[in-house]
PDB file of C-alpha atoms in Angstrom:
ATOM      1  CA  MET A  94       0.000   0.000   0.000  1.00 60.00           C
ATOM      2  CA  ARG A  95       2.796   2.385   0.980  1.00 61.00           C
ATOM      3  CA  GLY A  96       4.751   1.458  -2.143  1.00 65.00           C
ATOM      4  CA  LYS A  97       1.772   2.274  -4.340  1.00 73.00           C
ATOM      5  CA  PHE A  98       1.360   5.627  -2.555  1.00 65.00           C
ATOM      6  CA  PHE A  99       4.989   6.635  -3.142  1.00 70.00           C
ATOM      7  CA  LYS A 100       4.792   5.467  -6.759  1.00 73.00           C
ATOM      8  CA  THR A 101       1.728   7.652  -7.303  1.00 81.00           C
ATOM      9  CA  ILE A 102       3.493  10.649  -5.744  1.00 85.00           C
ATOM     10  CA  ALA A 103       6.606  10.036  -7.857  1.00 82.00           C
ATOM     11  CA  MET A 104       4.595   9.822 -11.085  1.00 85.00           C
ATOM     12  CA  SER A 105       2.718  12.984 -10.148  1.00 88.00           C
ATOM     13  CA  LEU A 106       5.983  14.867  -9.555  1.00 89.00           C
ATOM     14  CA  ILE A 107       7.471  13.623 -12.830  1.00 91.00           C
ATOM     15  CA  LYS A 108       4.328  14.675 -14.671  1.00 91.00           C
ATOM     16  CA  LYS A 109       4.472  18.146 -13.107  1.00 92.00           C
ATOM     17  CA  TYR A 110       8.211  18.822 -13.169  1.00 93.00           C
ATOM     18  CA  GLY A 111       9.509  16.339 -15.730  1.00 95.00           C
ATOM     19  CA  VAL A 112      10.209  18.881 -18.459  1.00 96.00           C
ATOM     20  CA  ILE A 113      12.202  21.044 -16.037  1.00 96.00           C
ATOM     21  CA  VAL A 114      14.198  18.052 -14.813  1.00 96.00           C
ATOM     22  CA  PHE A 115      14.917  17.016 -18.396  1.00 97.00           C
ATOM     23  CA  ALA A 116      16.089  20.549 -19.240  1.00 97.00           C
ATOM     24  CA  VAL A 117      18.486  20.432 -16.270  1.00 97.00           C
ATOM     25  CA  LEU A 118      19.817  17.019 -17.349  1.00 97.00           C
ATOM     26  CA  LEU A 119      20.316  18.291 -20.908  1.00 97.00           C
ATOM     27  CA  LEU A 120      22.139  21.427 -19.758  1.00 97.00           C
ATOM     28  CA  LEU A 121      24.341  19.383 -17.406  1.00 97.00           C
ATOM     29  CA  HIS A 122      25.172  17.076 -20.296  1.00 97.00           C
ATOM     30  CA  CYS A 123      26.212  20.071 -22.410  1.00 96.00           C
ATOM     31  CA  VAL A 124      28.360  21.372 -19.540  1.00 96.00           C
ATOM     32  CA  PHE A 125      30.078  17.977 -19.307  1.00 96.00           C
ATOM     33  CA  ILE A 126      30.786  18.134 -23.038  1.00 96.00           C
ATOM     34  CA  TYR A 127      32.252  21.640 -22.659  1.00 94.00           C
ATOM     35  CA  VAL A 128      34.554  20.776 -19.737  1.00 95.00           C
ATOM     36  CA  GLY A 129      35.594  17.441 -21.234  1.00 92.00           C
ATOM     37  CA  GLU A 130      34.152  15.177 -18.515  1.00 94.00           C
ATOM     38  CA  THR A 131      33.919  12.073 -20.688  1.00 92.00           C
ATOM     39  CA  GLU A 132      32.458   9.696 -18.099  1.00 94.00           C
ATOM     40  CA  LEU A 133      29.840  12.147 -16.805  1.00 96.00           C
ATOM     41  CA  ARG A 134      29.041  13.099 -20.392  1.00 95.00           C
ATOM     42  CA  THR A 135      28.284   9.463 -21.205  1.00 95.00           C
ATOM     43  CA  ILE A 136      26.212   8.875 -18.058  1.00 96.00           C
ATOM     44  CA  SER A 137      24.152  12.048 -18.530  1.00 96.00           C
ATOM     45  CA  LYS A 138      23.521  11.217 -22.188  1.00 96.00           C
ATOM     46  CA  PHE A 139      22.225   7.770 -21.282  1.00 97.00           C
ATOM     47  CA  LEU A 140      19.773   9.315 -18.794  1.00 97.00           C
ATOM     48  CA  LEU A 141      18.067  11.645 -21.262  1.00 97.00           C
ATOM     49  CA  ILE A 142      15.880   9.305 -23.313  1.00 98.00           C
ATOM     50  CA  PRO A 143      14.902   6.912 -20.491  1.00 97.00           C
ATOM     51  CA  PHE A 144      13.767   9.924 -18.464  1.00 97.00           C
ATOM     52  CA  LEU A 145      11.652  11.153 -21.387  1.00 97.00           C
ATOM     53  CA  ALA A 146      10.098   7.689 -21.659  1.00 97.00           C
ATOM     54  CA  LEU A 147       9.284   7.847 -17.931  1.00 96.00           C
ATOM     55  CA  TYR A 148       7.781  11.305 -18.385  1.00 96.00           C
ATOM     56  CA  LEU A 149       5.664  10.062 -21.304  1.00 95.00           C
ATOM     57  CA  PHE A 150       4.369   7.235 -19.130  1.00 94.00           C
ATOM     58  CA  ALA A 151       3.606   9.573 -16.215  1.00 93.00           C
ATOM     59  CA  ALA A 152       2.050  12.383 -18.249  1.00 92.00           C
ATOM     60  CA  SER A 153      -0.068  10.388 -20.705  1.00 88.00           C
ATOM     61  CA  PRO A 154      -3.666   9.358 -19.966  1.00 81.00           C
ATOM     62  CA  LYS A 155      -3.748   5.657 -19.124  1.00 76.00           C
ATOM     63  CA  THR A 156      -6.158   5.104 -22.030  1.00 71.00           C
ATOM     64  CA  GLN A 157      -3.334   6.167 -24.375  1.00 74.00           C
ATOM     65  CA  ALA A 158      -0.959   3.324 -23.449  1.00 70.00           C
ATOM     66  CA  GLY A 159      -1.642   1.329 -26.608  1.00 80.00           C
ATOM     67  CA  TYR A 160      -1.799   4.387 -28.845  1.00 85.00           C
ATOM     68  CA  ASN A 161       1.642   5.502 -27.612  1.00 92.00           C
ATOM     69  CA  LEU A 162       3.404   2.248 -28.524  1.00 94.00           C
ATOM     70  CA  PRO A 163       5.107   3.786 -31.617  1.00 96.00           C
ATOM     71  CA  ALA A 164       6.297   6.686 -29.439  1.00 96.00           C
ATOM     72  CA  TYR A 165       7.841   4.289 -26.913  1.00 96.00           C
ATOM     73  CA  ALA A 166       9.404   2.312 -29.764  1.00 97.00           C
ATOM     74  CA  GLY A 167      10.887   5.524 -31.144  1.00 98.00           C
ATOM     75  CA  LEU A 168      12.413   6.357 -27.760  1.00 98.00           C
ATOM     76  CA  PHE A 169      13.804   2.831 -27.429  1.00 98.00           C
ATOM     77  CA  PHE A 170      15.519   3.058 -30.822  1.00 98.00           C
ATOM     78  CA  ALA A 171      16.800   6.548 -29.930  1.00 98.00           C
ATOM     79  CA  PHE A 172      18.342   5.211 -26.717  1.00 98.00           C
ATOM     80  CA  MET A 173      20.012   2.404 -28.650  1.00 98.00           C
ATOM     81  CA  GLY A 174      21.262   4.981 -31.140  1.00 97.00           C
ATOM     82  CA  ASP A 175      22.700   7.101 -28.337  1.00 97.00           C
ATOM     83  CA  VAL A 176      24.514   4.077 -26.915  1.00 96.00           C
ATOM     84  CA  LEU A 177      25.943   3.063 -30.290  1.00 96.00           C
ATOM     85  CA  LEU A 178      26.990   6.594 -31.271  1.00 93.00           C
ATOM     86  CA  SER A 179      28.827   6.983 -27.973  1.00 92.00           C
ATOM     87  CA  ARG A 180      31.289   4.345 -29.181  1.00 91.00           C
ATOM     88  CA  SER A 181      34.071   5.099 -31.623  1.00 85.00           C
ATOM     89  CA  GLY A 182      34.333   3.341 -34.962  1.00 86.00           C
ATOM     90  CA  GLU A 183      32.558   3.480 -38.293  1.00 88.00           C
ATOM     91  CA  GLN A 184      30.507   0.338 -37.593  1.00 92.00           C
ATOM     92  CA  PHE A 185      29.030   1.917 -34.452  1.00 94.00           C
ATOM     93  CA  PHE A 186      28.160   5.073 -36.383  1.00 92.00           C
ATOM     94  CA  LEU A 187      26.386   2.987 -39.027  1.00 93.00           C
ATOM     95  CA  PHE A 188      24.446   0.904 -36.496  1.00 95.00           C
ATOM     96  CA  GLY A 189      23.590   4.059 -34.551  1.00 95.00           C
ATOM     97  CA  MET A 190      22.207   5.581 -37.713  1.00 94.00           C
ATOM     98  CA  LEU A 191      20.135   2.449 -38.327  1.00 96.00           C
ATOM     99  CA  ALA A 192      18.757   2.696 -34.786  1.00 97.00           C
ATOM    100  CA  PHE A 193      17.658   6.271 -35.419  1.00 97.00           C
ATOM    101  CA  ILE A 194      16.037   5.174 -38.660  1.00 97.00           C
ATOM    102  CA  GLY A 195      13.922   2.986 -36.370  1.00 98.00           C
ATOM    103  CA  THR A 196      13.068   6.109 -34.353  1.00 98.00           C
ATOM    104  CA  HIS A 197      11.935   8.031 -37.414  1.00 97.00           C
ATOM    105  CA  ILE A 198       9.891   5.110 -38.749  1.00 97.00           C
ATOM    106  CA  SER A 199       8.206   4.720 -35.343  1.00 98.00           C
ATOM    107  CA  ASN A 200       7.402   8.437 -35.161  1.00 98.00           C
ATOM    108  CA  SER A 201       6.122   8.334 -38.739  1.00 97.00           C
ATOM    109  CA  ILE A 202       3.710   5.565 -37.780  1.00 97.00           C
ATOM    110  CA  TYR A 203       2.529   7.668 -34.834  1.00 96.00           C
ATOM    111  CA  PHE A 204       1.875  10.684 -37.052  1.00 96.00           C
ATOM    112  CA  LEU A 205       0.024   8.533 -39.569  1.00 95.00           C
ATOM    113  CA  LYS A 206      -2.197   7.248 -36.762  1.00 93.00           C
ATOM    114  CA  ILE A 207      -3.154  10.844 -36.049  1.00 93.00           C
ATOM    115  CA  GLN A 208      -3.724  11.908 -39.655  1.00 90.00           C
ATOM    116  CA  LYS A 209      -3.760   9.785 -42.785  1.00 90.00           C
ATOM    117  CA  LEU A 210      -2.254  11.186 -45.950  1.00 84.00           C
ATOM    118  CA  ASP A 211      -4.588  13.490 -47.820  1.00 79.00           C
ATOM    119  CA  PHE A 212      -2.989  14.974 -50.926  1.00 75.00           C
ATOM    120  CA  PHE A 213      -5.949  17.302 -51.375  1.00 75.00           C
ATOM    121  CA  LYS A 214      -4.757  18.981 -48.165  1.00 79.00           C
ATOM    122  CA  GLY A 215      -1.108  18.652 -49.026  1.00 77.00           C
ATOM    123  CA  ARG A 216       0.045  22.264 -48.700  1.00 84.00           C
ATOM    124  CA  PRO A 217       1.756  21.736 -45.288  1.00 84.00           C
ATOM    125  CA  MET A 218       3.523  18.642 -46.621  1.00 85.00           C
ATOM    126  CA  LEU A 219       4.650  20.485 -49.755  1.00 86.00           C
ATOM    127  CA  PHE A 220       5.981  23.394 -47.711  1.00 86.00           C
ATOM    128  CA  ALA A 221       7.851  20.986 -45.403  1.00 87.00           C
ATOM    129  CA  ALA A 222       9.227  19.057 -48.391  1.00 87.00           C
ATOM    130  CA  ILE A 223      10.630  22.239 -49.973  1.00 89.00           C
ATOM    131  CA  ILE A 224      12.414  23.238 -46.756  1.00 87.00           C
ATOM    132  CA  LEU A 225      13.771  19.717 -46.278  1.00 87.00           C
ATOM    133  CA  LEU A 226      14.984  19.608 -49.872  1.00 86.00           C
ATOM    134  CA  ILE A 227      16.919  22.832 -49.340  1.00 87.00           C
ATOM    135  CA  ILE A 228      18.499  21.556 -46.100  1.00 85.00           C
ATOM    136  CA  SER A 229      19.341  18.143 -47.588  1.00 84.00           C
ATOM    137  CA  SER A 230      20.861  19.704 -50.694  1.00 85.00           C
ATOM    138  CA  GLU A 231      23.036  21.969 -48.568  1.00 84.00           C
ATOM    139  CA  VAL A 232      24.282  19.060 -46.453  1.00 84.00           C
ATOM    140  CA  VAL A 233      25.023  16.933 -49.533  1.00 79.00           C
ATOM    141  CA  ASN A 234      26.774  19.806 -51.310  1.00 83.00           C
ATOM    142  CA  LYS A 235      29.079  20.361 -48.344  1.00 82.00           C
ATOM    143  CA  THR A 236      29.791  16.731 -47.447  1.00 80.00           C
ATOM    144  CA  GLY A 237      29.120  14.719 -50.617  1.00 73.00           C
ATOM    145  CA  SER A 238      32.762  14.130 -51.556  1.00 75.00           C
ATOM    146  CA  LEU A 239      33.667  13.260 -47.954  1.00 77.00           C
ATOM    147  CA  LEU A 240      30.992  10.648 -47.227  1.00 79.00           C
ATOM    148  CA  GLY A 241      32.786   7.710 -48.857  1.00 81.00           C
ATOM    149  CA  ASP A 242      31.049   4.407 -48.045  1.00 82.00           C
ATOM    150  CA  PHE A 243      28.503   6.271 -45.941  1.00 84.00           C
ATOM    151  CA  LYS A 244      27.007   8.105 -48.918  1.00 85.00           C
ATOM    152  CA  VAL A 245      24.179   5.637 -49.599  1.00 87.00           C
ATOM    153  CA  PRO A 246      23.253   5.106 -45.895  1.00 89.00           C
ATOM    154  CA  ILE A 247      23.317   8.874 -45.303  1.00 90.00           C
ATOM    155  CA  MET A 248      21.079   9.516 -48.308  1.00 89.00           C
ATOM    156  CA  LEU A 249      18.647   6.818 -47.144  1.00 92.00           C
ATOM    157  CA  TYR A 250      18.647   8.319 -43.663  1.00 93.00           C
ATOM    158  CA  MET A 251      17.897  11.779 -45.050  1.00 92.00           C
ATOM    159  CA  VAL A 252      14.938  10.431 -47.004  1.00 93.00           C
ATOM    160  CA  ILE A 253      13.474   8.676 -43.944  1.00 95.00           C
ATOM    161  CA  ILE A 254      13.864  11.602 -41.554  1.00 95.00           C
ATOM    162  CA  SER A 255      12.383  13.882 -44.230  1.00 94.00           C
ATOM    163  CA  VAL A 256       9.354  11.596 -44.524  1.00 95.00           C
ATOM    164  CA  MET A 257       8.956  11.749 -40.737  1.00 96.00           C
ATOM    165  CA  ALA A 258       9.059  15.566 -40.776  1.00 95.00           C
ATOM    166  CA  ILE A 259       6.591  15.740 -43.679  1.00 95.00           C
ATOM    167  CA  LEU A 260       4.180  13.431 -41.837  1.00 95.00           C
ATOM    168  CA  ALA A 261       4.555  15.591 -38.731  1.00 95.00           C
ATOM    169  CA  ALA A 262       3.538  18.608 -40.830  1.00 94.00           C
ATOM    170  CA  ASN A 263       0.612  16.626 -42.238  1.00 94.00           C
ATOM    171  CA  THR A 264      -0.935  16.271 -38.763  1.00 94.00           C
ATOM    172  CA  ILE A 265      -1.820  19.972 -38.909  1.00 94.00           C
ATOM    173  CA  ASN A 266      -4.796  18.850 -41.032  1.00 92.00           C
ATOM    174  CA  HIS A 267      -6.247  17.063 -37.999  1.00 90.00           C
ATOM    175  CA  THR A 268      -8.538  19.664 -36.434  1.00 87.00           C
ATOM    176  CA  ILE A 269      -8.329  18.418 -32.847  1.00 87.00           C
ATOM    177  CA  THR A 270      -4.530  18.090 -32.688  1.00 90.00           C
ATOM    178  CA  LYS A 271      -3.721  21.158 -34.799  1.00 92.00           C
ATOM    179  CA  LYS A 272      -2.434  23.160 -31.824  1.00 93.00           C
ATOM    180  CA  LEU A 273      -0.188  20.272 -30.744  1.00 95.00           C
ATOM    181  CA  THR A 274       1.193  20.069 -34.263  1.00 95.00           C
ATOM    182  CA  ILE A 275       2.062  23.772 -34.332  1.00 95.00           C
ATOM    183  CA  ARG A 276       3.517  23.841 -30.820  1.00 96.00           C
ATOM    184  CA  TYR A 277       5.261  20.481 -30.622  1.00 97.00           C
ATOM    185  CA  PHE A 278       5.229  18.138 -33.623  1.00 97.00           C
ATOM    186  CA  ILE A 279       6.469  20.492 -36.344  1.00 96.00           C
ATOM    187  CA  PRO A 280       9.101  22.221 -34.152  1.00 96.00           C
ATOM    188  CA  GLY A 281      10.178  18.845 -32.727  1.00 97.00           C
ATOM    189  CA  ALA A 282      10.620  17.303 -36.172  1.00 96.00           C
ATOM    190  CA  GLY A 283      12.373  20.471 -37.358  1.00 95.00           C
ATOM    191  CA  PHE A 284      14.879  20.421 -34.504  1.00 96.00           C
ATOM    192  CA  PHE A 285      15.503  16.710 -35.181  1.00 97.00           C
ATOM    193  CA  VAL A 286      16.347  17.463 -38.815  1.00 96.00           C
ATOM    194  CA  LEU A 287      18.568  20.374 -37.754  1.00 95.00           C
ATOM    195  CA  SER A 288      20.376  18.259 -35.159  1.00 96.00           C
ATOM    196  CA  ASP A 289      21.122  15.476 -37.631  1.00 94.00           C
ATOM    197  CA  ALA A 290      22.245  17.969 -40.278  1.00 93.00           C
ATOM    198  CA  LEU A 291      24.669  19.510 -37.764  1.00 93.00           C
ATOM    199  CA  LEU A 292      25.841  16.043 -36.738  1.00 92.00           C
ATOM    200  CA  ALA A 293      26.608  15.091 -40.349  1.00 90.00           C
ATOM    201  CA  LEU A 294      28.375  18.390 -41.050  1.00 90.00           C
ATOM    202  CA  ASN A 295      30.451  18.086 -37.900  1.00 90.00           C
ATOM    203  CA  LYS A 296      31.411  14.445 -38.433  1.00 88.00           C
ATOM    204  CA  PHE A 297      32.369  14.702 -42.081  1.00 86.00           C
ATOM    205  CA  LEU A 298      33.372  18.351 -42.522  1.00 83.00           C
ATOM    206  CA  TYR A 299      34.070  20.572 -39.507  1.00 81.00           C
ATOM    207  CA  GLN A 300      35.052  18.055 -36.805  1.00 82.00           C
ATOM    208  CA  GLU A 301      34.740  20.706 -34.092  1.00 86.00           C
ATOM    209  CA  PRO A 302      34.156  19.276 -30.580  1.00 84.00           C
ATOM    210  CA  SER A 303      32.337  22.472 -29.584  1.00 84.00           C
ATOM    211  CA  LEU A 304      29.654  21.732 -32.188  1.00 91.00           C
ATOM    212  CA  ASP A 305      28.737  18.606 -30.205  1.00 94.00           C
ATOM    213  CA  ILE A 306      27.006  20.917 -27.726  1.00 96.00           C
ATOM    214  CA  LEU A 307      24.778  22.394 -30.425  1.00 96.00           C
ATOM    215  CA  VAL A 308      24.040  18.914 -31.802  1.00 96.00           C
ATOM    216  CA  MET A 309      22.935  17.687 -28.374  1.00 97.00           C
ATOM    217  CA  LEU A 310      20.939  20.831 -27.556  1.00 97.00           C
ATOM    218  CA  THR A 311      18.914  20.613 -30.758  1.00 97.00           C
ATOM    219  CA  TYR A 312      18.520  16.836 -30.333  1.00 98.00           C
ATOM    220  CA  GLY A 313      17.347  17.182 -26.742  1.00 98.00           C
ATOM    221  CA  VAL A 314      14.886  19.951 -27.622  1.00 98.00           C
ATOM    222  CA  ALA A 315      13.565  17.858 -30.523  1.00 98.00           C
ATOM    223  CA  GLN A 316      12.932  14.787 -28.403  1.00 98.00           C
ATOM    224  CA  CYS A 317      11.423  16.802 -25.566  1.00 98.00           C
ATOM    225  CA  LEU A 318       8.996  18.664 -27.842  1.00 98.00           C
ATOM    226  CA  LEU A 319       7.877  15.457 -29.533  1.00 98.00           C
ATOM    227  CA  VAL A 320       7.336  13.669 -26.220  1.00 97.00           C
ATOM    228  CA  ILE A 321       5.337  16.579 -24.786  1.00 97.00           C
ATOM    229  CA  GLY A 322       3.167  16.420 -27.897  1.00 96.00           C
ATOM    230  CA  PHE A 323       2.762  12.661 -27.570  1.00 95.00           C
ATOM    231  CA  SER A 324       1.823  12.947 -23.893  1.00 93.00           C
ATOM    232  CA  ARG A 325      -0.770  15.665 -24.500  1.00 91.00           C
ATOM    233  CA  ARG A 326      -2.308  14.097 -27.563  1.00 85.00           C
ATOM    234  CA  GLY A 327      -4.674  11.963 -25.445  1.00 64.00           C
ATOM    235  CA  ALA A 328      -6.179  14.987 -23.767  1.00 56.00           C
ATOM    236  CA  ASN A 329      -6.895  16.524 -27.186  1.00 56.00           C
ATOM    237  CA  SER A 330      -8.366  13.504 -28.969  1.00 52.00           C
TER     238      SER A 330
END
């Protein structure tokens, strides 16, 4: 009985203050990157996604448990990607990228559950596609000759994350979740694209350790925005 009481209190606190706690964890992680604390950097990075999964569980209506399965799957793949990308070596980078492809596919499924494709209401998707084409072209132009064996996997990755972002934009056509789309889904998908573009530019072109902070900030903001949207979707359906 006492255990159930404390669990209820803990879930209530996570629901209320979870976003603030996540922001603190993310900022601490960036500080550890800046000061070169490798071990603390790794530990703090591995806490980010599991905490967001816990927040999603605490903040979502219990009736949404089944509906949120793609969101949990996306977070699981993201955590695996974080673990793999924390290791050095080209094979870990490739497998990490494959894990994040799983994240984007999972999120795409979630967005399709909200709003099916309707090409008669395709203006948001077209607008998103144009922006993504510009970003992708810029990344390819700057890194194309440096990608080597990663060129095909990188191109495939760019297509899949672009599809995810386009499907996020498509949910604006769903009347009930339109506000969530504007506040969370579109910005979250946009920050995800920006983070991965910065990651690719830094890995293959600039190789500046300081850019890792910007990569993680945009990544953390992206995941947090998406999870807030996922958690609040049940209250708006």
